[in-house]
């Protein structure tokens, strides 16, 4: 299945600016992208990164089989427009020979695993969505030419409504790993607690001095020294 991975390459993860410098946010975003690409390839698919700026995958230091399977295409349009262009009903796509499903997996799903992705990709509904906590759309599969995305805000609810309007069947995939996108400082706890052994994002955060802090009985992340805020 074609798996599109949108990536905001220029100034990623601005909502983490209170705890990470610009260069660090970039490094964490690239580490999460690497983890997502490994999970997609581990699930048996070839990811296509749709990046807002040129991106050399060689610099991500991916395992050989991941580097060999992944590709990058540059698209400076908005997230919604760049994704819609690649869905079954998008520009240049024809439905005459049947529909090739397209999956869209966000690059900030640091906990994604091959198993979690396979559960999404193995669905058969016209549209299958793995919502994010808070109402976003972290990953989806589209098998209907009439369906188009409209990201931001409570896009999960918007996408349910769009599916209904175009007569597409819809399945919601209940997945902790796919529901956890890393947007805000509190989300970093999830990376440190649930990140896979050897994954890049938890390693990157630990290198930046982040660690789990449960001293007062509540779990948070703390950072050694006084880094981060710009
Ligand atoms: N191709 C493309 N990808 C985007 C764009 N905006 C966001 N993304 C990607 O879409 C996914 C979800 O976006 P966000 O959670 O808003 O990520 P972000 O823009 O890096 O983070 P914030 O600056 O905090 O909003 C991530 O994989 C981003 O890299 C865009 O305009 N074009
Ligand atoms: C792109 C957006 O992501 P969020 O801002 O919710 O992380 C969405 O899922 O609609």
Short mmCIF file of C-alpha atoms and ligand atoms in Angstrom, two decimals:
data_model
loop_
_atom_site.label_atom_id
_atom_site.label_comp_id
_atom_site.label_asym_id
_atom_site.label_seq_id
_atom_site.Cartn_x
_atom_site.Cartn_y
_atom_site.Cartn_z
CA UNK A 1 0.00 0.00 0.00
CA UNK A 2 1.20 3.50 -0.68
CA UNK A 3 2.03 5.08 2.71
CA UNK A 4 2.39 8.85 2.74
CA UNK A 5 4.29 10.38 5.66
CA UNK A 6 3.84 14.18 5.74
CA UNK A 7 6.78 16.03 7.26
CA UNK A 8 7.09 19.71 8.17
CA UNK A 9 10.84 19.94 7.71
CA UNK A 10 11.51 23.62 8.24
CA UNK A 11 10.30 24.66 11.70
CA UNK A 12 8.82 21.50 13.15
CA UNK A 13 7.19 21.00 16.53
CA UNK A 14 6.78 24.63 17.52
CA UNK A 15 4.55 23.60 20.41
CA UNK A 16 7.64 22.14 22.08
CA UNK A 17 9.45 25.48 22.09
CA UNK A 18 9.16 25.92 25.87
CA UNK A 19 11.39 22.87 26.44
CA UNK A 20 13.49 22.47 23.27
CA UNK A 21 15.54 24.86 21.18
CA UNK A 22 14.83 25.14 17.48
CA UNK A 23 17.77 22.85 16.60
CA UNK A 24 16.64 20.32 19.20
CA UNK A 25 13.06 20.34 17.92
CA UNK A 26 14.41 19.64 14.48
CA UNK A 27 16.49 16.74 15.82
CA UNK A 28 13.54 15.26 17.73
CA UNK A 29 11.26 15.63 14.69
CA UNK A 30 13.81 13.83 12.51
CA UNK A 31 14.26 11.09 15.14
CA UNK A 32 10.48 10.55 15.24
CA UNK A 33 10.36 10.50 11.45
CA UNK A 34 13.08 7.83 11.44
CA UNK A 35 11.10 5.75 13.95
CA UNK A 36 7.94 6.06 11.86
CA UNK A 37 9.75 5.07 8.66
CA UNK A 38 11.19 2.01 10.41
CA UNK A 39 7.71 1.02 11.61
CA UNK A 40 6.19 1.43 8.13
CA UNK A 41 8.92 -0.65 6.52
CA UNK A 42 8.63 -3.18 9.35
CA UNK A 43 4.95 -3.50 8.45
CA UNK A 44 5.97 -4.39 4.90
CA UNK A 45 5.29 -1.10 3.12
CA UNK A 46 7.27 1.56 1.31
CA UNK A 47 6.89 5.01 2.89
CA UNK A 48 6.87 8.17 0.84
CA UNK A 49 7.84 11.24 2.87
CA UNK A 50 6.03 14.33 1.63
CA UNK A 51 8.27 17.09 2.91
CA UNK A 52 7.87 20.85 2.95
CA UNK A 53 11.61 21.27 2.27
CA UNK A 54 14.39 19.20 0.72
CA UNK A 55 15.30 16.25 2.94
CA UNK A 56 18.17 13.83 2.46
CA UNK A 57 17.12 10.52 3.98
CA UNK A 58 20.78 9.48 4.15
CA UNK A 59 21.21 12.01 6.96
CA UNK A 60 18.63 10.18 9.09
CA UNK A 61 21.01 7.23 9.43
CA UNK A 62 18.27 4.72 8.71
CA UNK A 63 18.85 0.98 8.59
CA UNK A 64 19.73 -0.12 5.05
CA UNK A 65 16.41 -1.79 4.26
CA UNK A 66 14.51 1.27 5.44
CA UNK A 67 16.65 3.64 3.38
CA UNK A 68 16.15 1.40 0.36
CA UNK A 69 12.36 1.37 0.74
CA UNK A 70 11.70 5.00 1.61
CA UNK A 71 11.47 7.97 -0.74
CA UNK A 72 11.01 11.72 -0.42
CA UNK A 73 8.94 14.09 -2.48
CA UNK A 74 8.92 17.84 -2.02
CA UNK A 75 5.57 19.60 -1.67
CA UNK A 76 5.32 23.15 -0.36
CA UNK A 77 1.55 23.19 -0.21
CA UNK A 78 -0.43 23.06 3.02
CA UNK A 79 -0.71 19.71 4.79
CA UNK A 80 -4.28 19.23 3.63
CA UNK A 81 -3.55 20.05 -0.02
CA UNK A 82 -0.38 17.96 -0.14
CA UNK A 83 -2.20 14.92 1.26
CA UNK A 84 -5.32 15.31 -0.86
CA UNK A 85 -3.20 15.38 -4.02
CA UNK A 86 -2.07 11.84 -3.14
CA UNK A 87 -5.39 10.28 -2.12
CA UNK A 88 -7.35 8.00 -4.53
CA UNK A 89 -9.45 10.96 -5.71
CA UNK A 90 -6.50 13.34 -5.94
CA UNK A 91 -4.93 15.01 -8.94
CA UNK A 92 -3.68 12.54 -11.54
CA UNK A 93 -5.42 9.65 -9.84
CA UNK A 94 -7.97 7.70 -11.89
CA UNK A 95 -10.48 5.24 -10.51
CA UNK A 96 -10.99 3.35 -13.77
CA UNK A 97 -8.76 0.40 -12.88
CA UNK A 98 -9.95 0.06 -9.33
CA UNK A 99 -8.74 2.03 -6.38
CA UNK A 100 -5.30 1.79 -4.89
CA UNK A 101 -5.69 2.53 -1.21
CA UNK A 102 -3.49 5.21 0.30
CA UNK A 103 -2.41 5.43 3.94
CA UNK A 104 -1.31 8.64 5.61
CA UNK A 105 0.81 8.26 8.73
CA UNK A 106 2.02 11.32 10.59
CA UNK A 107 5.73 11.68 11.21
CA UNK A 108 5.31 12.42 14.92
CA UNK A 109 3.91 9.04 15.95
CA UNK A 110 6.98 8.18 17.98
CA UNK A 111 5.40 5.07 19.48
CA UNK A 112 4.28 3.54 16.18
CA UNK A 113 5.12 -0.13 15.72
CA UNK A 114 4.74 -2.44 12.74
CA UNK A 115 1.94 -4.30 14.58
CA UNK A 116 0.02 -1.11 15.33
CA UNK A 117 0.30 0.01 11.71
CA UNK A 118 -0.66 -3.41 10.36
CA UNK A 119 -3.86 -3.29 12.41
CA UNK A 120 -4.75 -0.03 10.64
CA UNK A 121 -3.61 -1.10 7.19
CA UNK A 122 -5.46 -4.42 7.41
CA UNK A 123 -8.86 -2.73 7.75
CA UNK A 124 -11.27 -2.93 4.84
CA UNK A 125 -13.54 0.09 5.35
CA UNK A 126 -13.53 2.84 2.71
CA UNK A 127 -11.93 5.08 5.30
CA UNK A 128 -10.16 3.84 8.43
CA UNK A 129 -8.94 6.36 10.97
CA UNK A 130 -6.60 6.09 13.94
CA UNK A 131 -7.53 9.25 15.84
CA UNK A 132 -5.10 11.17 17.98
CA UNK A 133 -5.80 12.06 21.57
CA UNK A 134 -7.50 15.42 21.46
CA UNK A 135 -9.32 14.88 18.21
CA UNK A 136 -6.70 14.91 15.47
CA UNK A 137 -6.21 12.33 12.74
CA UNK A 138 -2.91 10.59 13.37
CA UNK A 139 -3.16 7.98 10.65
CA UNK A 140 -5.74 6.90 8.13
CA UNK A 141 -6.32 4.66 5.14
CA UNK A 142 -8.45 5.87 2.24
CA UNK A 143 -10.02 3.50 -0.27
CA UNK A 144 -12.75 5.82 -1.57
CA UNK A 145 -12.19 8.33 -4.41
CA UNK A 146 -14.64 10.84 -2.98
CA UNK A 147 -12.93 11.27 0.35
CA UNK A 148 -10.64 14.24 1.00
CA UNK A 149 -8.93 15.27 4.22
CA UNK A 150 -9.29 18.53 6.09
CA UNK A 151 -6.64 18.63 8.81
CA UNK A 152 -6.32 20.71 12.00
CA UNK A 153 -8.80 21.26 14.79
CA UNK A 154 -10.91 18.21 15.59
CA UNK A 155 -10.10 16.67 12.24
CA UNK A 156 -11.19 13.22 13.40
CA UNK A 157 -14.77 14.47 13.73
CA UNK A 158 -14.48 16.40 10.47
CA UNK A 159 -13.21 13.31 8.68
CA UNK A 160 -16.08 11.21 10.04
CA UNK A 161 -18.49 13.78 8.64
CA UNK A 162 -16.72 13.94 5.25
CA UNK A 163 -16.86 10.14 5.02
CA UNK A 164 -20.59 10.24 5.77
CA UNK A 165 -21.18 12.95 3.15
CA UNK A 166 -19.46 10.99 0.37
CA UNK A 167 -21.09 7.68 1.35
CA UNK A 168 -17.86 6.03 2.50
CA UNK A 169 -17.88 3.34 5.16
CA UNK A 170 -15.78 4.28 8.15
CA UNK A 171 -13.85 2.36 10.77
CA UNK A 172 -12.15 3.86 13.79
CA UNK A 173 -9.00 2.06 14.93
CA UNK A 174 -8.51 2.17 18.68
CA UNK A 175 -4.74 2.18 19.17
CA UNK A 176 -2.79 3.69 22.04
CA UNK A 177 0.40 3.69 19.94
CA UNK A 178 -1.18 5.42 16.96
CA UNK A 179 -3.20 7.80 19.15
CA UNK A 180 -0.04 9.20 20.73
CA UNK A 181 1.34 12.01 18.62
CA UNK A 182 4.06 14.11 20.16
CA UNK A 183 2.88 17.70 20.14
CA UNK A 184 3.34 19.18 23.59
CA UNK A 185 5.85 18.92 26.45
CA UNK A 186 3.61 16.52 28.42
CA UNK A 187 3.69 14.10 25.47
CA UNK A 188 7.44 13.59 25.97
CA UNK A 189 6.60 11.37 28.96
CA UNK A 190 5.02 8.88 26.56
CA UNK A 191 8.19 8.72 24.47
CA UNK A 192 10.36 7.97 27.50
CA UNK A 193 7.90 5.48 29.03
CA UNK A 194 6.71 3.63 25.93
CA UNK A 195 9.38 4.26 23.28
CA UNK A 196 10.70 1.03 21.86
CA UNK A 197 14.11 -0.33 22.78
CA UNK A 198 16.58 1.13 20.31
CA UNK A 199 14.12 3.70 18.95
CA UNK A 200 15.57 7.04 17.93
CA UNK A 201 13.23 9.50 19.61
CA UNK A 202 13.70 8.29 23.22
CA UNK A 203 17.44 8.10 22.64
CA UNK A 204 17.46 11.64 21.30
CA UNK A 205 15.48 12.96 24.28
CA UNK A 206 17.76 11.18 26.74
CA UNK A 207 20.80 12.64 24.98
CA UNK A 208 19.25 16.07 25.50
CA UNK A 209 19.03 15.31 29.23
CA UNK A 210 15.36 14.40 29.56
CA UNK A 211 14.39 11.77 32.09
CA UNK A 212 11.26 10.53 33.79
CA UNK A 213 10.57 12.48 36.96
CA UNK A 214 8.16 10.80 39.39
CA UNK A 215 9.52 12.25 42.58
CA UNK A 216 6.27 13.82 43.76
CA UNK A 217 4.17 10.79 42.81
CA UNK A 218 3.10 12.19 39.45
CA UNK A 219 4.93 11.24 36.28
CA UNK A 220 6.48 14.09 34.35
CA UNK A 221 9.65 14.65 32.34
CA UNK A 222 12.50 16.63 33.78
CA UNK A 223 15.67 17.84 32.18
CA UNK A 224 19.11 18.10 33.70
CA UNK A 225 20.50 21.60 33.81
CA UNK A 226 18.55 24.57 32.54
CA UNK A 227 18.13 24.08 28.81
CA UNK A 228 15.34 24.53 26.40
CA UNK A 229 13.33 27.71 26.53
CA UNK A 230 14.39 30.25 23.97
N1 LIG B 1 3.95 18.00 4.10
C1 LIG B 1 3.55 18.70 5.19
N2 LIG B 1 3.55 18.11 6.41
C2 LIG B 1 3.15 18.85 7.47
C3 LIG B 1 2.74 20.19 7.36
N3 LIG B 1 2.39 20.64 8.61
C4 LIG B 1 2.57 19.61 9.44
N4 LIG B 1 3.05 18.52 8.77
C5 LIG B 1 3.31 17.19 9.33
O1 LIG B 1 2.04 16.69 9.74
C6 LIG B 1 2.13 16.00 10.97
C7 LIG B 1 1.24 16.63 12.04
O2 LIG B 1 1.57 18.00 12.16
P1 LIG B 1 1.75 18.75 13.54
O3 LIG B 1 1.46 17.89 14.71
O4 LIG B 1 1.02 20.04 13.46
O5 LIG B 1 3.34 18.96 13.52
P2 LIG B 1 4.22 20.28 13.43
O6 LIG B 1 3.68 21.20 12.38
O7 LIG B 1 5.63 19.82 13.27
O8 LIG B 1 4.05 20.85 14.92
P3 LIG B 1 3.56 22.28 15.45
O9 LIG B 1 4.50 23.30 14.87
O10 LIG B 1 3.71 22.19 16.94
O11 LIG B 1 2.14 22.44 15.00
C8 LIG B 1 3.62 15.95 11.30
O12 LIG B 1 4.12 14.76 10.73
C9 LIG B 1 4.18 17.16 10.56
O13 LIG B 1 5.56 16.96 10.24
C10 LIG B 1 2.74 20.79 6.05
O14 LIG B 1 2.37 21.96 5.86
N5 LIG B 1 3.14 20.00 5.01
C1 LIG B 2 -2.62 17.86 11.58
C2 LIG B 2 -3.39 17.83 12.87
O1 LIG B 2 -2.52 17.37 13.84
P1 LIG B 2 -2.54 17.87 15.36
O2 LIG B 2 -2.37 19.37 15.32
O3 LIG B 2 -3.85 17.44 15.92
O4 LIG B 2 -1.38 17.16 15.95
C3 LIG B 2 -4.61 16.89 12.71
O5 LIG B 2 -4.49 15.71 13.11
O6 LIG B 2 -5.62 17.32 12.16
#
